[in-house]
């Protein structure tokens, strides 16, 4: 079997701030990571944990869920329009 006949595997990456971040292949693990970031963001008053974890959690979950992805895209469009003016 040649390399050309094998189906291409989809790379799980998220682009943010001009950089790409790799995600695990397992859907369950990606969801668990996103939920963990959201939970950590809710504990913002503790050291190391902070509100920065909320957008990261939503970004990871937007890869899996269309509802969150739709909102993320709206925010990106709004941000780009705001930056241009």
Short mmCIF file of N, CA and C in Angstrom, two decimals:
data_model
loop_
_atom_site.label_atom_id
_atom_site.label_comp_id
_atom_site.label_asym_id
_atom_site.label_seq_id
_atom_site.Cartn_x
_atom_site.Cartn_y
_atom_site.Cartn_z
N UNK A 1 0.84 -1.17 0.00
CA UNK A 1 0.00 0.00 0.00
C UNK A 1 0.89 1.24 0.00
N UNK A 2 0.68 2.13 -0.94
CA UNK A 2 1.52 3.32 -1.02
C UNK A 2 0.95 4.43 -0.15
N UNK A 3 1.78 5.43 0.07
CA UNK A 3 1.37 6.56 0.92
C UNK A 3 0.26 7.37 0.24
N UNK A 4 0.21 7.32 -1.10
CA UNK A 4 -0.81 8.09 -1.81
C UNK A 4 -2.21 7.51 -1.66
N UNK A 5 -2.30 6.20 -1.44
CA UNK A 5 -3.62 5.58 -1.35
C UNK A 5 -4.22 5.64 0.06
N UNK A 6 -3.41 6.00 1.04
CA UNK A 6 -3.92 6.12 2.41
C UNK A 6 -4.73 7.40 2.54
N UNK A 7 -5.83 7.36 3.28
CA UNK A 7 -6.61 8.59 3.47
C UNK A 7 -5.82 9.59 4.32
N UNK A 8 -5.96 10.84 3.97
CA UNK A 8 -5.25 11.87 4.72
C UNK A 8 -5.94 12.10 6.05
N UNK A 9 -5.15 12.18 7.09
CA UNK A 9 -5.70 12.44 8.41
C UNK A 9 -5.77 13.94 8.63
N UNK A 10 -6.87 14.35 9.18
CA UNK A 10 -7.09 15.77 9.43
C UNK A 10 -6.28 16.19 10.64
N UNK A 11 -5.50 17.23 10.48
CA UNK A 11 -4.72 17.76 11.58
C UNK A 11 -5.62 18.64 12.44
N UNK A 12 -5.52 18.49 13.71
CA UNK A 12 -6.34 19.28 14.63
C UNK A 12 -5.49 20.43 15.15
N UNK A 13 -5.73 21.60 14.58
CA UNK A 13 -4.97 22.80 14.95
C UNK A 13 -5.93 23.96 15.10
N UNK A 14 -5.53 24.88 15.95
CA UNK A 14 -6.28 26.11 16.14
C UNK A 14 -5.33 27.25 15.86
N UNK A 15 -5.78 28.22 15.09
CA UNK A 15 -4.98 29.41 14.81
C UNK A 15 -5.46 30.54 15.69
N UNK A 16 -4.51 31.18 16.36
CA UNK A 16 -4.83 32.33 17.20
C UNK A 16 -3.64 33.26 17.23
N UNK A 17 -3.89 34.52 16.99
CA UNK A 17 -2.85 35.54 17.03
C UNK A 17 -1.71 35.22 16.06
N UNK A 18 -2.05 34.67 14.90
CA UNK A 18 -1.05 34.38 13.88
C UNK A 18 -0.22 33.14 14.13
N UNK A 19 -0.57 32.35 15.12
CA UNK A 19 0.16 31.12 15.42
C UNK A 19 -0.79 29.95 15.38
N UNK A 20 -0.24 28.77 15.16
CA UNK A 20 -1.05 27.55 15.17
C UNK A 20 -0.69 26.71 16.38
N UNK A 21 -1.71 26.18 17.02
CA UNK A 21 -1.53 25.33 18.19
C UNK A 21 -2.14 23.98 17.89
N UNK A 22 -1.38 22.92 18.13
CA UNK A 22 -1.86 21.56 17.87
C UNK A 22 -2.78 21.10 19.00
N UNK A 23 -3.80 20.35 18.62
CA UNK A 23 -4.73 19.77 19.58
C UNK A 23 -4.64 18.24 19.49
N UNK A 24 -5.04 17.54 20.54
CA UNK A 24 -5.03 16.08 20.49
C UNK A 24 -6.00 15.54 19.43
N UNK A 25 -5.75 14.35 18.95
CA UNK A 25 -6.63 13.74 17.95
C UNK A 25 -7.96 13.31 18.54
N UNK A 26 -7.97 12.94 19.79
CA UNK A 26 -9.17 12.43 20.44
C UNK A 26 -10.18 13.56 20.68
N UNK A 27 -11.39 13.37 20.18
CA UNK A 27 -12.44 14.38 20.36
C UNK A 27 -12.77 14.55 21.84
N UNK A 28 -12.85 13.44 22.57
CA UNK A 28 -13.18 13.50 24.00
C UNK A 28 -12.10 14.27 24.77
N UNK A 29 -10.86 14.09 24.40
CA UNK A 29 -9.77 14.80 25.08
C UNK A 29 -9.82 16.29 24.76
N UNK A 30 -10.15 16.65 23.52
CA UNK A 30 -10.27 18.07 23.18
C UNK A 30 -11.40 18.72 23.97
N UNK A 31 -12.52 18.03 24.10
CA UNK A 31 -13.64 18.57 24.87
C UNK A 31 -13.25 18.69 26.34
N UNK A 32 -12.57 17.69 26.88
CA UNK A 32 -12.14 17.74 28.28
C UNK A 32 -11.17 18.90 28.52
N UNK A 33 -10.28 19.15 27.59
CA UNK A 33 -9.34 20.27 27.73
C UNK A 33 -10.09 21.59 27.72
N UNK A 34 -11.04 21.74 26.80
CA UNK A 34 -11.83 22.97 26.73
C UNK A 34 -12.63 23.21 27.99
N UNK A 35 -13.26 22.18 28.51
CA UNK A 35 -14.04 22.30 29.75
C UNK A 35 -13.12 22.61 30.93
N UNK A 36 -11.94 22.00 30.95
CA UNK A 36 -10.98 22.27 32.04
C UNK A 36 -10.54 23.73 32.02
N UNK A 37 -10.30 24.28 30.84
CA UNK A 37 -9.94 25.70 30.75
C UNK A 37 -11.09 26.58 31.23
N UNK A 38 -12.32 26.24 30.85
CA UNK A 38 -13.47 27.03 31.32
C UNK A 38 -13.60 26.96 32.83
N UNK A 39 -13.46 25.77 33.39
CA UNK A 39 -13.54 25.62 34.85
C UNK A 39 -12.43 26.40 35.53
N UNK A 40 -11.23 26.34 34.98
CA UNK A 40 -10.11 27.11 35.54
C UNK A 40 -10.36 28.61 35.47
N UNK A 41 -11.03 29.05 34.41
CA UNK A 41 -11.35 30.47 34.29
C UNK A 41 -12.37 30.92 35.31
N UNK A 42 -13.24 30.01 35.73
CA UNK A 42 -14.22 30.36 36.76
C UNK A 42 -13.56 30.51 38.13
N UNK A 43 -12.38 29.92 38.28
CA UNK A 43 -11.62 30.05 39.52
C UNK A 43 -10.54 31.12 39.37
N UNK A 44 -10.88 32.23 38.72
CA UNK A 44 -9.94 33.28 38.37
C UNK A 44 -9.26 33.92 39.59
N UNK A 45 -9.85 33.82 40.74
CA UNK A 45 -9.30 34.48 41.93
C UNK A 45 -8.13 33.70 42.53
N UNK A 46 -7.89 32.48 42.09
CA UNK A 46 -6.77 31.68 42.59
C UNK A 46 -5.51 32.00 41.79
N UNK A 47 -4.33 31.83 42.41
CA UNK A 47 -3.09 32.08 41.68
C UNK A 47 -2.97 31.16 40.46
N UNK A 48 -2.34 31.62 39.42
CA UNK A 48 -2.08 30.95 38.14
C UNK A 48 -3.35 30.86 37.29
N UNK A 49 -4.46 30.48 37.87
CA UNK A 49 -5.71 30.43 37.12
C UNK A 49 -6.17 31.86 36.90
N UNK A 50 -6.85 32.10 35.83
CA UNK A 50 -7.30 33.46 35.60
C UNK A 50 -8.36 33.54 34.53
N UNK A 51 -8.84 34.75 34.31
CA UNK A 51 -9.86 34.97 33.31
C UNK A 51 -9.35 34.68 31.90
N UNK A 52 -8.04 34.65 31.71
CA UNK A 52 -7.46 34.33 30.40
C UNK A 52 -7.84 32.92 29.96
N UNK A 53 -8.22 32.07 30.90
CA UNK A 53 -8.54 30.68 30.57
C UNK A 53 -9.92 30.55 29.91
N UNK A 54 -10.82 31.50 30.15
CA UNK A 54 -12.15 31.42 29.56
C UNK A 54 -12.10 31.50 28.03
N UNK A 55 -11.44 32.51 27.44
CA UNK A 55 -11.41 32.53 25.97
C UNK A 55 -10.66 31.35 25.37
N UNK A 56 -9.64 30.87 26.05
CA UNK A 56 -8.90 29.70 25.55
C UNK A 56 -9.82 28.48 25.55
N UNK A 57 -10.60 28.30 26.60
CA UNK A 57 -11.53 27.19 26.67
C UNK A 57 -12.58 27.26 25.57
N UNK A 58 -13.12 28.47 25.34
CA UNK A 58 -14.10 28.62 24.27
C UNK A 58 -13.46 28.39 22.90
N UNK A 59 -12.21 28.80 22.75
CA UNK A 59 -11.51 28.58 21.48
C UNK A 59 -11.33 27.09 21.21
N UNK A 60 -10.95 26.33 22.21
CA UNK A 60 -10.79 24.88 22.04
C UNK A 60 -12.14 24.23 21.75
N UNK A 61 -13.16 24.62 22.48
CA UNK A 61 -14.48 24.02 22.26
C UNK A 61 -15.11 24.44 20.93
N UNK A 62 -14.69 25.59 20.39
CA UNK A 62 -15.24 26.04 19.11
C UNK A 62 -14.84 25.10 17.98
N UNK A 63 -13.81 24.34 18.18
CA UNK A 63 -13.38 23.37 17.18
C UNK A 63 -14.39 22.22 17.08
N UNK A 64 -15.09 21.94 18.17
CA UNK A 64 -16.01 20.80 18.23
C UNK A 64 -17.47 21.16 18.04
N UNK A 65 -17.88 22.33 18.49
CA UNK A 65 -19.30 22.67 18.52
C UNK A 65 -19.61 23.87 17.63
N UNK A 66 -20.57 23.68 16.72
CA UNK A 66 -20.90 24.70 15.73
C UNK A 66 -21.43 25.98 16.38
N UNK A 67 -22.18 25.87 17.45
CA UNK A 67 -22.75 27.04 18.10
C UNK A 67 -21.64 27.96 18.61
N UNK A 68 -20.66 27.39 19.25
CA UNK A 68 -19.55 28.18 19.78
C UNK A 68 -18.70 28.71 18.63
N UNK A 69 -18.50 27.89 17.60
CA UNK A 69 -17.72 28.31 16.43
C UNK A 69 -18.37 29.51 15.75
N UNK A 70 -19.68 29.51 15.64
CA UNK A 70 -20.41 30.61 15.02
C UNK A 70 -20.18 31.91 15.79
N UNK A 71 -20.25 31.86 17.10
CA UNK A 71 -20.01 33.05 17.91
C UNK A 71 -18.57 33.52 17.81
N UNK A 72 -17.64 32.57 17.76
CA UNK A 72 -16.23 32.95 17.63
C UNK A 72 -15.99 33.67 16.31
N UNK A 73 -16.59 33.18 15.24
CA UNK A 73 -16.42 33.82 13.94
C UNK A 73 -17.01 35.22 13.93
N UNK A 74 -18.15 35.41 14.59
CA UNK A 74 -18.74 36.74 14.67
C UNK A 74 -17.82 37.70 15.41
N UNK A 75 -17.20 37.24 16.48
CA UNK A 75 -16.27 38.08 17.24
C UNK A 75 -15.05 38.42 16.40
N UNK A 76 -14.55 37.46 15.64
CA UNK A 76 -13.39 37.71 14.78
C UNK A 76 -13.73 38.75 13.72
N UNK A 77 -14.89 38.64 13.09
CA UNK A 77 -15.30 39.61 12.08
C UNK A 77 -15.46 40.99 12.72
N UNK A 78 -16.09 41.07 13.88
CA UNK A 78 -16.26 42.34 14.58
C UNK A 78 -14.90 42.95 14.90
N UNK A 79 -13.97 42.14 15.38
CA UNK A 79 -12.65 42.63 15.76
C UNK A 79 -11.89 43.16 14.54
N UNK A 80 -11.96 42.45 13.43
CA UNK A 80 -11.26 42.89 12.22
C UNK A 80 -11.86 44.20 11.69
N UNK A 81 -13.17 44.34 11.73
CA UNK A 81 -13.79 45.60 11.30
C UNK A 81 -13.38 46.74 12.21
N UNK A 82 -13.34 46.48 13.50
CA UNK A 82 -12.96 47.51 14.46
C UNK A 82 -11.51 47.93 14.27
N UNK A 83 -10.65 46.96 13.98
CA UNK A 83 -9.23 47.24 13.80
C UNK A 83 -8.97 48.08 12.56
N UNK A 84 -9.75 47.86 11.51
CA UNK A 84 -9.56 48.61 10.26
C UNK A 84 -9.93 50.08 10.41
N UNK A 85 -10.92 50.37 11.21
CA UNK A 85 -11.37 51.78 11.32
C UNK A 85 -10.62 52.56 12.37
#
